[in-house]
């Protein structure tokens, strides 16, 4: 049994620098999960310990990780794989990136191309796509040659490749199309704005993307009014969670992030968003407006 000295961790150094007080406990510097397992960095590398400092998984990994359903996506020597709590490798360390499994399937990237694996590292979808947003039992939202579309598991195209983004949302699809607006890189975009393929609001030429919801026949189910992808959409009442004006610093949060109906009209809250940025409460209000409007959080007073 190997026990790690708390002084040998980077978390200890950060704690002392910030608080400059009493010696911390492991719980003060490490987040432990429900099984008492927490990731820690040292000069040797990263691994997992318990609240007593006992090393559970060797300190050889090079990227922060957590366990979900007893497996962890983790990086070793610059390549990603998946291990168990017993440090058994179930997906070998040969991928540029991989995600946590969904329904037993794993989106991964190898040699800059995306595909889908199962838990046995068997290929379910070949590695020939620029990006994979997500998938369902029937469909997969993918990017090919710089444009997004939707395919089935036989790789037949069911939604053509002419979108700036596509993602499956229930039985529908969030898609993005360019608007007439081009952002000014020096004026509108600073280093704090992160726009990866999963958090995207403009093209590589800084042309604005508008997001909406369509069905398989490209009928518009929710208008193209959001600056970011729409993941929260109720097809029964046509309500969706919308984000707009992300580059405007002078607008209140409820003007930049709100619920709208199928015509794009904002549905107001009786009370304003909490001024302290309580995102848990904001999230509850939004979800109730979208999914349970008859029990709207707006009817309840602020606590």
Short mmCIF file of C-alpha atoms in Angstrom, two decimals:
data_model
loop_
_atom_site.label_atom_id
_atom_site.label_comp_id
_atom_site.label_asym_id
_atom_site.label_seq_id
_atom_site.Cartn_x
_atom_site.Cartn_y
_atom_site.Cartn_z
CA UNK A 1 0.00 0.00 0.00
CA UNK A 2 1.52 3.28 -1.11
CA UNK A 3 0.49 6.49 0.66
CA UNK A 4 0.97 9.86 -1.00
CA UNK A 5 2.40 12.74 0.99
CA UNK A 6 0.03 15.69 0.77
CA UNK A 7 2.99 18.04 0.35
CA UNK A 8 3.89 16.37 -2.97
CA UNK A 9 0.71 17.49 -4.74
CA UNK A 10 0.13 20.56 -6.86
CA UNK A 11 -3.18 21.03 -5.05
CA UNK A 12 -1.29 21.52 -1.77
CA UNK A 13 0.90 24.21 -3.32
CA UNK A 14 -2.15 26.06 -4.66
CA UNK A 15 -3.92 25.82 -1.30
CA UNK A 16 -0.95 27.25 0.63
CA UNK A 17 -0.53 30.04 -1.89
CA UNK A 18 -4.21 30.99 -1.68
CA UNK A 19 -4.91 30.59 2.02
CA UNK A 20 -1.46 30.72 3.66
CA UNK A 21 -2.97 29.22 6.77
CA UNK A 22 -3.33 25.92 8.58
CA UNK A 23 -2.27 22.67 6.97
CA UNK A 24 -5.08 21.35 4.75
CA UNK A 25 -6.71 17.94 4.92
CA UNK A 26 -7.09 15.81 1.80
CA UNK A 27 -10.76 16.81 1.64
CA UNK A 28 -9.72 20.47 1.49
CA UNK A 29 -7.74 20.11 -1.72
CA UNK A 30 -9.21 17.06 -3.50
CA UNK A 31 -12.79 16.36 -4.67
CA UNK A 32 -13.71 12.79 -3.74
CA UNK A 33 -16.60 10.94 -5.38
CA UNK A 34 -19.21 8.81 -3.61
CA UNK A 35 -16.78 5.88 -3.54
CA UNK A 36 -14.03 7.93 -1.93
CA UNK A 37 -11.91 8.26 -5.06
CA UNK A 38 -10.31 11.54 -6.10
CA UNK A 39 -7.90 12.61 -8.81
CA UNK A 40 -4.63 14.23 -7.76
CA UNK A 41 -1.67 15.74 -9.62
CA UNK A 42 1.98 15.41 -8.63
CA UNK A 43 5.26 15.98 -10.46
CA UNK A 44 5.16 12.28 -11.38
CA UNK A 45 1.73 12.53 -13.00
CA UNK A 46 -1.92 12.18 -12.08
CA UNK A 47 -3.84 9.35 -10.51
CA UNK A 48 -6.48 8.52 -7.93
CA UNK A 49 -6.28 8.39 -4.13
CA UNK A 50 -8.71 7.85 -1.26
CA UNK A 51 -9.32 10.36 1.58
CA UNK A 52 -6.44 8.85 3.55
CA UNK A 53 -3.97 9.51 0.72
CA UNK A 54 -3.69 5.85 -0.27
CA UNK A 55 -2.89 5.60 -3.98
CA UNK A 56 -5.67 3.63 -5.66
CA UNK A 57 -4.59 4.12 -9.27
CA UNK A 58 -0.94 4.89 -10.13
CA UNK A 59 0.18 8.49 -10.68
CA UNK A 60 1.01 8.07 -14.37
CA UNK A 61 -1.80 9.90 -16.19
CA UNK A 62 -1.52 13.35 -17.73
CA UNK A 63 -5.02 14.82 -17.68
CA UNK A 64 -7.62 15.37 -14.95
CA UNK A 65 -10.30 12.68 -14.85
CA UNK A 66 -13.34 11.50 -12.89
CA UNK A 67 -15.25 8.23 -12.69
CA UNK A 68 -18.75 7.92 -14.11
CA UNK A 69 -20.50 4.60 -13.62
CA UNK A 70 -17.18 3.07 -12.56
CA UNK A 71 -15.22 4.02 -15.68
CA UNK A 72 -13.04 7.01 -16.47
CA UNK A 73 -12.00 8.64 -19.72
CA UNK A 74 -8.37 9.51 -19.11
CA UNK A 75 -5.18 10.45 -20.99
CA UNK A 76 -1.83 8.66 -20.92
CA UNK A 77 1.21 9.98 -22.80
CA UNK A 78 -0.98 12.29 -24.85
CA UNK A 79 -3.52 9.65 -25.95
CA UNK A 80 -6.99 8.98 -24.56
CA UNK A 81 -8.53 5.72 -23.40
CA UNK A 82 -10.91 4.38 -20.76
CA UNK A 83 -10.10 2.57 -17.51
CA UNK A 84 -12.09 0.97 -14.68
CA UNK A 85 -11.76 1.67 -10.97
CA UNK A 86 -9.40 -1.31 -10.84
CA UNK A 87 -7.20 0.42 -13.43
CA UNK A 88 -8.14 -2.11 -16.09
CA UNK A 89 -7.88 -0.65 -19.60
CA UNK A 90 -11.07 -1.27 -21.56
CA UNK A 91 -10.40 1.23 -24.37
CA UNK A 92 -6.69 1.37 -25.27
CA UNK A 93 -4.74 4.62 -25.20
CA UNK A 94 -4.66 5.27 -28.93
CA UNK A 95 -7.22 8.03 -29.46
CA UNK A 96 -6.90 11.79 -29.93
CA UNK A 97 -10.01 12.09 -27.81
CA UNK A 98 -12.95 10.00 -26.62
CA UNK A 99 -16.14 10.68 -24.70
CA UNK A 100 -17.88 8.85 -21.91
CA UNK A 101 -20.15 6.08 -23.22
CA UNK A 102 -23.80 6.69 -24.05
CA UNK A 103 -25.94 3.57 -24.31
CA UNK A 104 -22.76 1.49 -24.58
CA UNK A 105 -21.38 3.52 -27.50
CA UNK A 106 -18.34 5.79 -27.41
CA UNK A 107 -17.63 8.73 -29.73
CA UNK A 108 -13.87 8.86 -30.33
CA UNK A 109 -11.35 10.64 -32.52
CA UNK A 110 -8.34 8.98 -34.14
CA UNK A 111 -5.94 10.55 -36.61
CA UNK A 112 -8.16 13.66 -36.59
CA UNK A 113 -11.25 11.71 -37.72
CA UNK A 114 -14.27 10.77 -35.62
CA UNK A 115 -16.03 7.43 -35.31
CA UNK A 116 -17.97 5.38 -32.76
CA UNK A 117 -16.80 2.37 -30.71
CA UNK A 118 -18.35 -0.11 -28.33
CA UNK A 119 -16.92 -1.21 -24.95
CA UNK A 120 -14.87 -3.90 -26.69
CA UNK A 121 -13.09 -1.29 -28.82
CA UNK A 122 -14.95 -2.56 -31.88
CA UNK A 123 -15.78 0.04 -34.54
CA UNK A 124 -19.50 0.71 -34.93
CA UNK A 125 -19.07 3.75 -37.18
CA UNK A 126 -15.87 4.17 -39.23
CA UNK A 127 -13.41 6.94 -38.45
CA UNK A 128 -14.07 9.16 -41.44
CA UNK A 129 -15.96 12.19 -40.10
CA UNK A 130 -14.71 15.66 -39.12
CA UNK A 131 -16.89 15.65 -35.99
CA UNK A 132 -19.77 13.77 -34.39
CA UNK A 133 -22.21 15.86 -32.35
CA UNK A 134 -24.33 13.03 -30.92
CA UNK A 135 -26.40 10.01 -31.87
CA UNK A 136 -29.67 8.21 -31.19
CA UNK A 137 -30.90 4.69 -31.83
CA UNK A 138 -31.62 5.67 -35.44
CA UNK A 139 -29.44 8.63 -36.38
CA UNK A 140 -26.02 10.22 -36.01
CA UNK A 141 -25.31 13.94 -36.39
CA UNK A 142 -21.94 14.32 -38.14
CA UNK A 143 -19.71 16.83 -39.88
CA UNK A 144 -18.13 15.98 -43.23
CA UNK A 145 -16.02 18.28 -45.41
CA UNK A 146 -16.85 21.17 -43.13
CA UNK A 147 -20.65 20.83 -43.27
CA UNK A 148 -23.09 19.07 -40.95
CA UNK A 149 -25.80 16.57 -41.74
CA UNK A 150 -27.48 13.51 -40.26
CA UNK A 151 -26.93 9.88 -41.24
CA UNK A 152 -28.32 6.54 -40.11
CA UNK A 153 -26.23 3.66 -38.81
CA UNK A 154 -25.86 2.33 -42.35
CA UNK A 155 -24.23 5.72 -43.17
CA UNK A 156 -27.07 6.74 -45.45
CA UNK A 157 -27.72 10.50 -45.49
CA UNK A 158 -31.10 11.42 -44.00
CA UNK A 159 -30.48 15.16 -43.59
CA UNK A 160 -28.27 16.78 -46.22
CA UNK A 161 -24.80 18.16 -45.53
CA UNK A 162 -25.44 21.88 -45.89
CA UNK A 163 -25.66 23.02 -42.27
CA UNK A 164 -23.12 24.85 -40.12
CA UNK A 165 -24.10 22.62 -37.20
CA UNK A 166 -26.47 19.72 -36.48
CA UNK A 167 -27.37 17.89 -33.29
CA UNK A 168 -30.15 15.45 -32.44
CA UNK A 169 -32.67 16.84 -29.93
CA UNK A 170 -35.25 14.18 -29.11
CA UNK A 171 -37.13 13.38 -32.32
CA UNK A 172 -35.91 16.60 -33.95
CA UNK A 173 -32.67 18.31 -34.95
CA UNK A 174 -30.98 21.51 -33.87
CA UNK A 175 -29.32 22.96 -36.95
CA UNK A 176 -27.31 26.10 -37.59
CA UNK A 177 -27.26 28.30 -40.67
CA UNK A 178 -25.30 31.45 -41.45
CA UNK A 179 -26.82 34.91 -41.13
CA UNK A 180 -25.82 38.12 -42.92
CA UNK A 181 -23.79 39.31 -39.92
CA UNK A 182 -20.01 39.01 -39.68
CA UNK A 183 -18.43 39.54 -36.27
CA UNK A 184 -15.54 41.94 -35.91
CA UNK A 185 -12.79 39.82 -34.42
CA UNK A 186 -11.04 42.73 -32.67
CA UNK A 187 -14.25 44.34 -31.38
CA UNK A 188 -16.65 41.47 -30.68
CA UNK A 189 -14.48 38.46 -29.90
CA UNK A 190 -11.98 38.23 -27.09
CA UNK A 191 -9.85 35.38 -25.82
CA UNK A 192 -12.49 34.48 -23.22
CA UNK A 193 -14.97 33.36 -25.88
CA UNK A 194 -14.52 29.66 -26.53
CA UNK A 195 -16.12 28.39 -29.69
CA UNK A 196 -15.33 24.74 -30.31
CA UNK A 197 -17.54 22.48 -32.41
CA UNK A 198 -19.68 21.83 -29.35
CA UNK A 199 -19.91 25.50 -28.34
CA UNK A 200 -20.14 27.27 -31.63
CA UNK A 201 -21.62 30.62 -32.66
CA UNK A 202 -19.74 31.62 -35.83
CA UNK A 203 -17.90 30.09 -38.77
CA UNK A 204 -14.14 30.13 -39.27
CA UNK A 205 -14.70 33.35 -41.24
CA UNK A 206 -16.50 34.86 -38.19
CA UNK A 207 -19.89 34.77 -39.91
CA UNK A 208 -22.70 34.55 -37.34
CA UNK A 209 -24.63 31.27 -37.06
CA UNK A 210 -28.32 31.20 -36.16
CA UNK A 211 -29.72 28.05 -34.56
CA UNK A 212 -33.22 26.59 -34.74
CA UNK A 213 -35.05 23.25 -34.62
CA UNK A 214 -36.21 21.31 -37.69
CA UNK A 215 -37.73 17.91 -38.35
CA UNK A 216 -36.45 15.25 -40.72
CA UNK A 217 -38.26 16.92 -43.64
CA UNK A 218 -36.62 20.28 -42.79
CA UNK A 219 -39.86 21.79 -41.52
CA UNK A 220 -39.03 24.51 -38.99
CA UNK A 221 -40.27 23.49 -35.54
CA UNK A 222 -38.61 26.42 -33.73
CA UNK A 223 -37.30 29.56 -35.46
CA UNK A 224 -33.63 30.26 -36.11
CA UNK A 225 -33.18 32.90 -33.42
CA UNK A 226 -30.61 31.47 -30.98
CA UNK A 227 -26.93 32.45 -31.04
CA UNK A 228 -25.98 29.02 -29.66
CA UNK A 229 -27.25 25.51 -30.23
CA UNK A 230 -30.63 24.61 -28.74
CA UNK A 231 -30.55 21.49 -26.59
CA UNK A 232 -33.63 22.14 -24.45
CA UNK A 233 -36.77 21.94 -26.62
CA UNK A 234 -40.30 20.74 -25.86
CA UNK A 235 -42.05 19.76 -29.09
CA UNK A 236 -45.46 19.57 -27.38
CA UNK A 237 -45.65 23.26 -26.52
CA UNK A 238 -42.97 24.55 -28.90
CA UNK A 239 -40.92 26.17 -26.14
CA UNK A 240 -37.14 26.23 -26.20
CA UNK A 241 -34.18 27.63 -24.26
CA UNK A 242 -32.51 30.44 -26.22
CA UNK A 243 -29.20 32.28 -25.87
CA UNK A 244 -28.62 35.62 -27.59
CA UNK A 245 -26.38 38.69 -27.56
CA UNK A 246 -23.47 36.82 -25.94
CA UNK A 247 -21.06 39.62 -26.90
CA UNK A 248 -23.17 42.33 -25.16
CA UNK A 249 -21.79 43.07 -21.69
CA UNK A 250 -24.44 45.66 -20.79
CA UNK A 251 -27.50 43.39 -20.94
CA UNK A 252 -28.97 41.55 -17.92
CA UNK A 253 -28.72 37.78 -17.94
CA UNK A 254 -32.44 37.23 -18.54
CA UNK A 255 -32.18 39.22 -21.77
CA UNK A 256 -29.32 37.04 -23.00
CA UNK A 257 -30.66 33.68 -21.82
CA UNK A 258 -34.39 32.97 -21.81
CA UNK A 259 -37.31 30.77 -22.86
CA UNK A 260 -39.23 31.52 -26.07
CA UNK A 261 -42.35 30.09 -27.69
CA UNK A 262 -42.53 28.60 -31.19
CA UNK A 263 -42.93 32.07 -32.72
CA UNK A 264 -39.69 33.18 -31.05
CA UNK A 265 -41.44 35.44 -28.54
CA UNK A 266 -39.75 35.62 -25.15
CA UNK A 267 -41.75 34.18 -22.24
CA UNK A 268 -41.03 36.46 -19.26
CA UNK A 269 -40.52 35.43 -15.68
CA UNK A 270 -42.53 37.22 -13.00
CA UNK A 271 -39.35 37.72 -10.98
CA UNK A 272 -35.97 38.64 -12.39
CA UNK A 273 -33.09 36.20 -12.35
CA UNK A 274 -31.21 36.16 -9.05
CA UNK A 275 -28.53 38.80 -9.13
CA UNK A 276 -25.91 36.53 -7.58
CA UNK A 277 -25.77 34.31 -10.66
CA UNK A 278 -27.41 31.34 -8.96
CA UNK A 279 -27.35 29.03 -11.98
CA UNK A 280 -29.04 26.17 -10.16
CA UNK A 281 -32.10 28.34 -9.56
CA UNK A 282 -31.95 29.79 -13.08
CA UNK A 283 -31.83 26.28 -14.51
CA UNK A 284 -34.85 25.23 -12.43
CA UNK A 285 -36.88 28.20 -13.63
CA UNK A 286 -36.02 27.58 -17.27
CA UNK A 287 -36.84 23.88 -17.13
CA UNK A 288 -40.18 24.52 -15.46
CA UNK A 289 -41.14 27.12 -18.07
CA UNK A 290 -40.28 24.72 -20.88
CA UNK A 291 -41.54 21.44 -19.49
CA UNK A 292 -44.16 22.34 -16.88
CA UNK A 293 -45.58 25.77 -17.73
CA UNK A 294 -48.67 25.12 -15.61
CA UNK A 295 -46.35 24.82 -12.58
CA UNK A 296 -44.20 27.76 -13.58
CA UNK A 297 -41.54 28.77 -11.12
CA UNK A 298 -42.65 32.34 -11.72
CA UNK A 299 -45.66 31.67 -9.49
CA UNK A 300 -43.40 31.04 -6.51
CA UNK A 301 -41.67 33.86 -4.61
CA UNK A 302 -37.91 34.09 -4.42
CA UNK A 303 -36.44 32.44 -1.35
#
